[in-house]
């Protein structure tokens, strides 16, 4: 089973959450997953013997 997980955290006082911060965290998580999904597709479709040839910094700069 293949999964892509993005984790974002923030510290809040017990039982007190700032709705604006939580909303921003959700927005950020969605944006990051959208950015990482094409990278994951490239990694999964690249033969294992060629993975070392990939440039992760260049792949992360993609804007598609």
mmCIF file with all atom_site columns, N, CA and C in Angstrom:
data_model
loop_
_atom_site.group_PDB
_atom_site.id
_atom_site.type_symbol
_atom_site.label_atom_id
_atom_site.label_alt_id
_atom_site.label_comp_id
_atom_site.label_asym_id
_atom_site.label_entity_id
_atom_site.label_seq_id
_atom_site.pdbx_PDB_ins_code
_atom_site.Cartn_x
_atom_site.Cartn_y
_atom_site.Cartn_z
_atom_site.occupancy
_atom_site.B_iso_or_equiv
_atom_site.pdbx_formal_charge
_atom_site.auth_seq_id
_atom_site.auth_comp_id
_atom_site.auth_asym_id
_atom_site.auth_atom_id
_atom_site.pdbx_PDB_model_num
ATOM 1   N N  . UNK A 1 1  ? 0.849  -1.181 0.000   1.00 0.00 ? 1  UNK A N  1
ATOM 2   C CA . UNK A 1 1  ? 0.000  0.000  0.000   1.00 0.00 ? 1  UNK A CA 1
ATOM 3   C C  . UNK A 1 1  ? 0.886  1.233  0.000   1.00 0.00 ? 1  UNK A C  1
ATOM 4   N N  . UNK A 1 2  ? 0.632  2.146  -0.917  1.00 0.00 ? 2  UNK A N  1
ATOM 5   C CA . UNK A 1 2  ? 1.437  3.366  -1.025  1.00 0.00 ? 2  UNK A CA 1
ATOM 6   C C  . UNK A 1 2  ? 0.632  4.548  -0.505  1.00 0.00 ? 2  UNK A C  1
ATOM 7   N N  . UNK A 1 3  ? 1.288  5.354  0.314   1.00 0.00 ? 3  UNK A N  1
ATOM 8   C CA . UNK A 1 3  ? 0.618  6.514  0.898   1.00 0.00 ? 3  UNK A CA 1
ATOM 9   C C  . UNK A 1 3  ? 1.546  7.718  0.857   1.00 0.00 ? 3  UNK A C  1
ATOM 10  N N  . UNK A 1 4  ? 0.971  8.879  0.701   1.00 0.00 ? 4  UNK A N  1
ATOM 11  C CA . UNK A 1 4  ? 1.700  10.134 0.817   1.00 0.00 ? 4  UNK A CA 1
ATOM 12  C C  . UNK A 1 4  ? 1.111  10.872 2.004   1.00 0.00 ? 4  UNK A C  1
ATOM 13  N N  . UNK A 1 5  ? 1.968  11.209 2.949   1.00 0.00 ? 5  UNK A N  1
ATOM 14  C CA . UNK A 1 5  ? 1.510  11.868 4.173   1.00 0.00 ? 5  UNK A CA 1
ATOM 15  C C  . UNK A 1 5  ? 2.280  13.168 4.341   1.00 0.00 ? 5  UNK A C  1
ATOM 16  N N  . UNK A 1 6  ? 1.566  14.234 4.648   1.00 0.00 ? 6  UNK A N  1
ATOM 17  C CA . UNK A 1 6  ? 2.184  15.517 4.974   1.00 0.00 ? 6  UNK A CA 1
ATOM 18  C C  . UNK A 1 6  ? 1.724  15.880 6.368   1.00 0.00 ? 6  UNK A C  1
ATOM 19  N N  . UNK A 1 7  ? 2.664  16.176 7.226   1.00 0.00 ? 7  UNK A N  1
ATOM 20  C CA . UNK A 1 7  ? 2.315  16.497 8.611   1.00 0.00 ? 7  UNK A CA 1
ATOM 21  C C  . UNK A 1 7  ? 2.665  17.952 8.905   1.00 0.00 ? 7  UNK A C  1
ATOM 22  N N  . UNK A 1 8  ? 1.743  18.634 9.534   1.00 0.00 ? 8  UNK A N  1
ATOM 23  C CA . UNK A 1 8  ? 1.973  20.013 9.963   1.00 0.00 ? 8  UNK A CA 1
ATOM 24  C C  . UNK A 1 8  ? 1.498  20.118 11.409  1.00 0.00 ? 8  UNK A C  1
ATOM 25  N N  . UNK A 1 9  ? 2.263  20.809 12.227  1.00 0.00 ? 9  UNK A N  1
ATOM 26  C CA . UNK A 1 9  ? 1.898  20.910 13.640  1.00 0.00 ? 9  UNK A CA 1
ATOM 27  C C  . UNK A 1 9  ? 2.023  22.353 14.121  1.00 0.00 ? 9  UNK A C  1
ATOM 28  N N  . UNK A 1 10 ? 1.335  22.617 15.190  1.00 0.00 ? 10 UNK A N  1
ATOM 29  C CA . UNK A 1 10 ? 1.439  23.886 15.896  1.00 0.00 ? 10 UNK A CA 1
ATOM 30  C C  . UNK A 1 10 ? 1.053  23.604 17.345  1.00 0.00 ? 10 UNK A C  1
ATOM 31  N N  . UNK A 1 11 ? 1.593  24.359 18.249  1.00 0.00 ? 11 UNK A N  1
ATOM 32  C CA . UNK A 1 11 ? 1.278  24.163 19.663  1.00 0.00 ? 11 UNK A CA 1
ATOM 33  C C  . UNK A 1 11 ? 0.228  25.172 20.099  1.00 0.00 ? 11 UNK A C  1
ATOM 34  N N  . UNK A 1 12 ? -0.825 24.652 20.718  1.00 0.00 ? 12 UNK A N  1
ATOM 35  C CA . UNK A 1 12 ? -1.893 25.501 21.237  1.00 0.00 ? 12 UNK A CA 1
ATOM 36  C C  . UNK A 1 12 ? -2.045 25.233 22.726  1.00 0.00 ? 12 UNK A C  1
ATOM 37  N N  . UNK A 1 13 ? -2.562 26.226 23.436  1.00 0.00 ? 13 UNK A N  1
ATOM 38  C CA . UNK A 1 13 ? -2.934 25.978 24.824  1.00 0.00 ? 13 UNK A CA 1
ATOM 39  C C  . UNK A 1 13 ? -4.013 24.909 24.840  1.00 0.00 ? 13 UNK A C  1
ATOM 40  N N  . UNK A 1 14 ? -4.074 24.163 25.906  1.00 0.00 ? 14 UNK A N  1
ATOM 41  C CA . UNK A 1 14 ? -5.045 23.068 26.022  1.00 0.00 ? 14 UNK A CA 1
ATOM 42  C C  . UNK A 1 14 ? -6.474 23.571 25.764  1.00 0.00 ? 14 UNK A C  1
ATOM 43  N N  . UNK A 1 15 ? -7.142 22.892 24.839  1.00 0.00 ? 15 UNK A N  1
ATOM 44  C CA . UNK A 1 15 ? -8.543 23.182 24.490  1.00 0.00 ? 15 UNK A CA 1
ATOM 45  C C  . UNK A 1 15 ? -8.763 24.580 23.916  1.00 0.00 ? 15 UNK A C  1
ATOM 46  N N  . UNK A 1 16 ? -7.705 25.253 23.469  1.00 0.00 ? 16 UNK A N  1
ATOM 47  C CA . UNK A 1 16 ? -7.861 26.579 22.874  1.00 0.00 ? 16 UNK A CA 1
ATOM 48  C C  . UNK A 1 16 ? -7.158 26.579 21.524  1.00 0.00 ? 16 UNK A C  1
ATOM 49  N N  . UNK A 1 17 ? -7.930 26.756 20.477  1.00 0.00 ? 17 UNK A N  1
ATOM 50  C CA . UNK A 1 17 ? -7.386 26.735 19.128  1.00 0.00 ? 17 UNK A CA 1
ATOM 51  C C  . UNK A 1 17 ? -7.737 28.033 18.415  1.00 0.00 ? 17 UNK A C  1
ATOM 52  N N  . UNK A 1 18 ? -6.800 28.567 17.698  1.00 0.00 ? 18 UNK A N  1
ATOM 53  C CA . UNK A 1 18 ? -7.029 29.776 16.911  1.00 0.00 ? 18 UNK A CA 1
ATOM 54  C C  . UNK A 1 18 ? -7.532 29.342 15.530  1.00 0.00 ? 18 UNK A C  1
ATOM 55  N N  . UNK A 1 19 ? -8.762 29.677 15.211  1.00 0.00 ? 19 UNK A N  1
ATOM 56  C CA . UNK A 1 19 ? -9.378 29.242 13.953  1.00 0.00 ? 19 UNK A CA 1
ATOM 57  C C  . UNK A 1 19 ? -8.597 29.722 12.736  1.00 0.00 ? 19 UNK A C  1
ATOM 58  N N  . UNK A 1 20 ? -8.039 30.923 12.792  1.00 0.00 ? 20 UNK A N  1
ATOM 59  C CA . UNK A 1 20 ? -7.264 31.435 11.661  1.00 0.00 ? 20 UNK A CA 1
ATOM 60  C C  . UNK A 1 20 ? -6.003 30.613 11.441  1.00 0.00 ? 20 UNK A C  1
ATOM 61  N N  . UNK A 1 21 ? -5.344 30.230 12.521  1.00 0.00 ? 21 UNK A N  1
ATOM 62  C CA . UNK A 1 21 ? -4.132 29.422 12.405  1.00 0.00 ? 21 UNK A CA 1
ATOM 63  C C  . UNK A 1 21 ? -4.471 28.039 11.866  1.00 0.00 ? 21 UNK A C  1
ATOM 64  N N  . UNK A 1 22 ? -5.519 27.422 12.391  1.00 0.00 ? 22 UNK A N  1
ATOM 65  C CA . UNK A 1 22 ? -5.919 26.093 11.916  1.00 0.00 ? 22 UNK A CA 1
ATOM 66  C C  . UNK A 1 22 ? -6.297 26.155 10.439  1.00 0.00 ? 22 UNK A C  1
ATOM 67  N N  . UNK A 1 23 ? -7.036 27.175 10.042  1.00 0.00 ? 23 UNK A N  1
ATOM 68  C CA . UNK A 1 23 ? -7.414 27.341 8.638   1.00 0.00 ? 23 UNK A CA 1
ATOM 69  C C  . UNK A 1 23 ? -6.181 27.485 7.758   1.00 0.00 ? 23 UNK A C  1
ATOM 70  N N  . UNK A 1 24 ? -5.220 28.261 8.211   1.00 0.00 ? 24 UNK A N  1
ATOM 71  C CA . UNK A 1 24 ? -3.973 28.441 7.473   1.00 0.00 ? 24 UNK A CA 1
ATOM 72  C C  . UNK A 1 24 ? -3.195 27.131 7.365   1.00 0.00 ? 24 UNK A C  1
ATOM 73  N N  . UNK A 1 25 ? -3.200 26.346 8.434   1.00 0.00 ? 25 UNK A N  1
ATOM 74  C CA . UNK A 1 25 ? -2.505 25.055 8.421   1.00 0.00 ? 25 UNK A CA 1
ATOM 75  C C  . UNK A 1 25 ? -3.147 24.101 7.411   1.00 0.00 ? 25 UNK A C  1
ATOM 76  N N  . UNK A 1 26 ? -4.467 24.080 7.352   1.00 0.00 ? 26 UNK A N  1
ATOM 77  C CA . UNK A 1 26 ? -5.168 23.222 6.386   1.00 0.00 ? 26 UNK A CA 1
ATOM 78  C C  . UNK A 1 26 ? -4.839 23.671 4.964   1.00 0.00 ? 26 UNK A C  1
ATOM 79  N N  . UNK A 1 27 ? -4.879 24.977 4.726   1.00 0.00 ? 27 UNK A N  1
ATOM 80  C CA . UNK A 1 27 ? -4.553 25.511 3.405   1.00 0.00 ? 27 UNK A CA 1
ATOM 81  C C  . UNK A 1 27 ? -3.134 25.116 3.010   1.00 0.00 ? 27 UNK A C  1
ATOM 82  N N  . UNK A 1 28 ? -2.194 25.246 3.919   1.00 0.00 ? 28 UNK A N  1
ATOM 83  C CA . UNK A 1 28 ? -0.799 24.899 3.662   1.00 0.00 ? 28 UNK A CA 1
ATOM 84  C C  . UNK A 1 28 ? -0.650 23.406 3.351   1.00 0.00 ? 28 UNK A C  1
ATOM 85  N N  . UNK A 1 29 ? -1.316 22.559 4.122   1.00 0.00 ? 29 UNK A N  1
ATOM 86  C CA . UNK A 1 29 ? -1.226 21.110 3.904   1.00 0.00 ? 29 UNK A CA 1
ATOM 87  C C  . UNK A 1 29 ? -1.756 20.738 2.523   1.00 0.00 ? 29 UNK A C  1
ATOM 88  N N  . UNK A 1 30 ? -2.870 21.327 2.119   1.00 0.00 ? 30 UNK A N  1
ATOM 89  C CA . UNK A 1 30 ? -3.429 21.037 0.793   1.00 0.00 ? 30 UNK A CA 1
ATOM 90  C C  . UNK A 1 30 ? -2.483 21.511 -0.301  1.00 0.00 ? 30 UNK A C  1
ATOM 91  N N  . UNK A 1 31 ? -1.933 22.709 -0.146  1.00 0.00 ? 31 UNK A N  1
ATOM 92  C CA . UNK A 1 31 ? -1.005 23.243 -1.140  1.00 0.00 ? 31 UNK A CA 1
ATOM 93  C C  . UNK A 1 31 ? 0.240  22.374 -1.250  1.00 0.00 ? 31 UNK A C  1
ATOM 94  N N  . UNK A 1 32 ? 0.770  21.921 -0.129  1.00 0.00 ? 32 UNK A N  1
ATOM 95  C CA . UNK A 1 32 ? 1.969  21.083 -0.155  1.00 0.00 ? 32 UNK A CA 1
ATOM 96  C C  . UNK A 1 32 ? 1.691  19.720 -0.784  1.00 0.00 ? 32 UNK A C  1
ATOM 97  N N  . UNK A 1 33 ? 0.550  19.125 -0.488  1.00 0.00 ? 33 UNK A N  1
ATOM 98  C CA . UNK A 1 33 ? 0.213  17.844 -1.114  1.00 0.00 ? 33 UNK A CA 1
ATOM 99  C C  . UNK A 1 33 ? 0.037  18.019 -2.618  1.00 0.00 ? 33 UNK A C  1
ATOM 100 N N  . UNK A 1 34 ? -0.569 19.127 -3.045  1.00 0.00 ? 34 UNK A N  1
ATOM 101 C CA . UNK A 1 34 ? -0.690 19.397 -4.477  1.00 0.00 ? 34 UNK A CA 1
ATOM 102 C C  . UNK A 1 34 ? 0.684  19.546 -5.119  1.00 0.00 ? 34 UNK A C  1
ATOM 103 N N  . UNK A 1 35 ? 1.616  20.126 -4.392  1.00 0.00 ? 35 UNK A N  1
ATOM 104 C CA . UNK A 1 35 ? 2.969  20.324 -4.915  1.00 0.00 ? 35 UNK A CA 1
ATOM 105 C C  . UNK A 1 35 ? 3.756  19.014 -4.938  1.00 0.00 ? 35 UNK A C  1
ATOM 106 N N  . UNK A 1 36 ? 3.542  18.161 -3.935  1.00 0.00 ? 36 UNK A N  1
ATOM 107 C CA . UNK A 1 36 ? 4.316  16.928 -3.824  1.00 0.00 ? 36 UNK A CA 1
ATOM 108 C C  . UNK A 1 36 ? 3.781  15.782 -4.676  1.00 0.00 ? 36 UNK A C  1
ATOM 109 N N  . UNK A 1 37 ? 2.507  15.815 -5.045  1.00 0.00 ? 37 UNK A N  1
ATOM 110 C CA . UNK A 1 37 ? 1.918  14.707 -5.794  1.00 0.00 ? 37 UNK A CA 1
ATOM 111 C C  . UNK A 1 37 ? 2.621  14.447 -7.129  1.00 0.00 ? 37 UNK A C  1
ATOM 112 N N  . UNK A 1 38 ? 2.912  15.466 -7.958  1.00 0.00 ? 38 UNK A N  1
ATOM 113 C CA . UNK A 1 38 ? 3.650  15.178 -9.197  1.00 0.00 ? 38 UNK A CA 1
ATOM 114 C C  . UNK A 1 38 ? 5.043  14.593 -8.925  1.00 0.00 ? 38 UNK A C  1
ATOM 115 N N  . UNK A 1 39 ? 5.692  15.067 -7.869  1.00 0.00 ? 39 UNK A N  1
ATOM 116 C CA . UNK A 1 39 ? 7.005  14.531 -7.500  1.00 0.00 ? 39 UNK A CA 1
ATOM 117 C C  . UNK A 1 39 ? 6.885  13.052 -7.154  1.00 0.00 ? 39 UNK A C  1
ATOM 118 N N  . UNK A 1 40 ? 5.876  12.704 -6.392  1.00 0.00 ? 40 UNK A N  1
ATOM 119 C CA . UNK A 1 40 ? 5.666  11.312 -6.021  1.00 0.00 ? 40 UNK A CA 1
ATOM 120 C C  . UNK A 1 40 ? 5.438  10.455 -7.257  1.00 0.00 ? 40 UNK A C  1
ATOM 121 N N  . UNK A 1 41 ? 4.649  10.955 -8.203  1.00 0.00 ? 41 UNK A N  1
ATOM 122 C CA . UNK A 1 41 ? 4.423  10.219 -9.448  1.00 0.00 ? 41 UNK A CA 1
ATOM 123 C C  . UNK A 1 41 ? 5.720  9.972  -10.191 1.00 0.00 ? 41 UNK A C  1
ATOM 124 N N  . UNK A 1 42 ? 6.579  10.978 -10.246 1.00 0.00 ? 42 UNK A N  1
ATOM 125 C CA . UNK A 1 42 ? 7.878  10.820 -10.903 1.00 0.00 ? 42 UNK A CA 1
ATOM 126 C C  . UNK A 1 42 ? 8.722  9.779  -10.185 1.00 0.00 ? 42 UNK A C  1
ATOM 127 N N  . UNK A 1 43 ? 8.760  9.854  -8.863  1.00 0.00 ? 43 UNK A N  1
ATOM 128 C CA . UNK A 1 43 ? 9.560  8.896  -8.093  1.00 0.00 ? 43 UNK A CA 1
ATOM 129 C C  . UNK A 1 43 ? 9.058  7.468  -8.270  1.00 0.00 ? 43 UNK A C  1
ATOM 130 N N  . UNK A 1 44 ? 7.750  7.284  -8.254  1.00 0.00 ? 44 UNK A N  1
ATOM 131 C CA . UNK A 1 44 ? 7.187  5.938  -8.381  1.00 0.00 ? 44 UNK A CA 1
ATOM 132 C C  . UNK A 1 44 ? 7.385  5.358  -9.772  1.00 0.00 ? 44 UNK A C  1
ATOM 133 N N  . UNK A 1 45 ? 7.453  6.207  -10.795 1.00 0.00 ? 45 UNK A N  1
ATOM 134 C CA . UNK A 1 45 ? 7.605  5.730  -12.168 1.00 0.00 ? 45 UNK A CA 1
ATOM 135 C C  . UNK A 1 45 ? 9.051  5.647  -12.629 1.00 0.00 ? 45 UNK A C  1
ATOM 136 N N  . UNK A 1 46 ? 9.993  6.035  -11.785 1.00 0.00 ? 46 UNK A N  1
ATOM 137 C CA . UNK A 1 46 ? 11.408 5.969  -12.133 1.00 0.00 ? 46 UNK A CA 1
ATOM 138 C C  . UNK A 1 46 ? 11.974 4.626  -11.687 1.00 0.00 ? 46 UNK A C  1
ATOM 139 N N  . UNK A 1 47 ? 12.649 3.918  -12.596 1.00 0.00 ? 47 UNK A N  1
ATOM 140 C CA . UNK A 1 47 ? 13.268 2.650  -12.197 1.00 0.00 ? 47 UNK A CA 1
ATOM 141 C C  . UNK A 1 47 ? 14.240 2.856  -11.037 1.00 0.00 ? 47 UNK A C  1
ATOM 142 N N  . UNK A 1 48 ? 14.300 1.891  -10.150 1.00 0.00 ? 48 UNK A N  1
ATOM 143 C CA . UNK A 1 48 ? 15.122 2.001  -8.932  1.00 0.00 ? 48 UNK A CA 1
ATOM 144 C C  . UNK A 1 48 ? 16.572 2.338  -9.243  1.00 0.00 ? 48 UNK A C  1
ATOM 145 N N  . UNK A 1 49 ? 17.111 1.795  -10.332 1.00 0.00 ? 49 UNK A N  1
ATOM 146 C CA . UNK A 1 49 ? 18.519 2.043  -10.641 1.00 0.00 ? 49 UNK A CA 1
ATOM 147 C C  . UNK A 1 49 ? 18.773 3.463  -11.149 1.00 0.00 ? 49 UNK A C  1
ATOM 148 N N  . UNK A 1 50 ? 17.726 4.218  -11.449 1.00 0.00 ? 50 UNK A N  1
ATOM 149 C CA . UNK A 1 50 ? 17.890 5.599  -11.919 1.00 0.00 ? 50 UNK A CA 1
ATOM 150 C C  . UNK A 1 50 ? 17.504 6.645  -10.876 1.00 0.00 ? 50 UNK A C  1
ATOM 151 N N  . UNK A 1 51 ? 17.004 6.223  -9.728  1.00 0.00 ? 51 UNK A N  1
ATOM 152 C CA . UNK A 1 51 ? 16.568 7.174  -8.699  1.00 0.00 ? 51 UNK A CA 1
ATOM 153 C C  . UNK A 1 51 ? 17.693 8.101  -8.249  1.00 0.00 ? 51 UNK A C  1
ATOM 154 N N  . UNK A 1 52 ? 18.901 7.577  -8.147  1.00 0.00 ? 52 UNK A N  1
ATOM 155 C CA . UNK A 1 52 ? 20.033 8.397  -7.693  1.00 0.00 ? 52 UNK A CA 1
ATOM 156 C C  . UNK A 1 52 ? 20.352 9.518  -8.680  1.00 0.00 ? 52 UNK A C  1
ATOM 157 N N  . UNK A 1 53 ? 19.926 9.374  -9.940  1.00 0.00 ? 53 UNK A N  1
ATOM 158 C CA . UNK A 1 53 ? 20.196 10.392 -10.955 1.00 0.00 ? 53 UNK A CA 1
ATOM 159 C C  . UNK A 1 53 ? 19.215 11.565 -10.899 1.00 0.00 ? 53 UNK A C  1
ATOM 160 N N  . UNK A 1 54 ? 18.121 11.415 -10.175 1.00 0.00 ? 54 UNK A N  1
ATOM 161 C CA . UNK A 1 54 ? 17.128 12.487 -10.087 1.00 0.00 ? 54 UNK A CA 1
ATOM 162 C C  . UNK A 1 54 ? 17.617 13.611 -9.179  1.00 0.00 ? 54 UNK A C  1
ATOM 163 N N  . UNK A 1 55 ? 17.257 14.826 -9.529  1.00 0.00 ? 55 UNK A N  1
ATOM 164 C CA . UNK A 1 55 ? 17.579 15.986 -8.701  1.00 0.00 ? 55 UNK A CA 1
ATOM 165 C C  . UNK A 1 55 ? 16.319 16.396 -7.943  1.00 0.00 ? 55 UNK A C  1
ATOM 166 N N  . UNK A 1 56 ? 16.252 16.043 -6.666  1.00 0.00 ? 56 UNK A N  1
ATOM 167 C CA . UNK A 1 56 ? 15.074 16.402 -5.873  1.00 0.00 ? 56 UNK A CA 1
ATOM 168 C C  . UNK A 1 56 ? 14.873 17.912 -5.785  1.00 0.00 ? 56 UNK A C  1
ATOM 169 N N  . UNK A 1 57 ? 15.935 18.717 -5.598  1.00 0.00 ? 57 UNK A N  1
ATOM 170 C CA . UNK A 1 57 ? 15.713 20.172 -5.578  1.00 0.00 ? 57 UNK A CA 1
ATOM 171 C C  . UNK A 1 57 ? 15.072 20.684 -6.870  1.00 0.00 ? 57 UNK A C  1
ATOM 172 N N  . UNK A 1 58 ? 15.510 20.162 -8.020  1.00 0.00 ? 58 UNK A N  1
ATOM 173 C CA . UNK A 1 58 ? 14.903 20.593 -9.283  1.00 0.00 ? 58 UNK A CA 1
ATOM 174 C C  . UNK A 1 58 ? 13.462 20.115 -9.405  1.00 0.00 ? 58 UNK A C  1
ATOM 175 N N  . UNK A 1 59 ? 13.203 18.892 -8.986  1.00 0.00 ? 59 UNK A N  1
ATOM 176 C CA . UNK A 1 59 ? 11.837 18.373 -9.045  1.00 0.00 ? 59 UNK A CA 1
ATOM 177 C C  . UNK A 1 59 ? 10.898 19.174 -8.140  1.00 0.00 ? 59 UNK A C  1
ATOM 178 N N  . UNK A 1 60 ? 11.389 19.634 -6.997  1.00 0.00 ? 60 UNK A N  1
ATOM 179 C CA . UNK A 1 60 ? 10.555 20.407 -6.074  1.00 0.00 ? 60 UNK A CA 1
ATOM 180 C C  . UNK A 1 60 ? 10.266 21.817 -6.584  1.00 0.00 ? 60 UNK A C  1
ATOM 181 N N  . UNK A 1 61 ? 11.039 22.277 -7.566  1.00 0.00 ? 61 UNK A N  1
ATOM 182 C CA . UNK A 1 61 ? 10.808 23.602 -8.146  1.00 0.00 ? 61 UNK A CA 1
ATOM 183 C C  . UNK A 1 61 ? 9.704  23.593 -9.194  1.00 0.00 ? 61 UNK A C  1
ATOM 184 N N  . UNK A 1 62 ? 9.218  22.413 -9.563  1.00 0.00 ? 62 UNK A N  1
ATOM 185 C CA . UNK A 1 62 ? 8.173  22.323 -10.586 1.00 0.00 ? 62 UNK A CA 1
ATOM 186 C C  . UNK A 1 62 ? 6.956  23.145 -10.182 1.00 0.00 ? 62 UNK A C  1
ATOM 187 N N  . UNK A 1 63 ? 6.296  23.705 -11.166 1.00 0.00 ? 63 UNK A N  1
ATOM 188 C CA . UNK A 1 63 ? 5.113  24.517 -10.892 1.00 0.00 ? 63 UNK A CA 1
ATOM 189 C C  . UNK A 1 63 ? 3.885  23.982 -11.613 1.00 0.00 ? 63 UNK A C  1
ATOM 190 N N  . UNK A 1 64 ? 3.845  22.666 -11.866 1.00 0.00 ? 64 UNK A N  1
ATOM 191 C CA . UNK A 1 64 ? 2.679  22.094 -12.556 1.00 0.00 ? 64 UNK A CA 1
ATOM 192 C C  . UNK A 1 64 ? 1.674  21.517 -11.601 1.00 0.00 ? 64 UNK A C  1
#
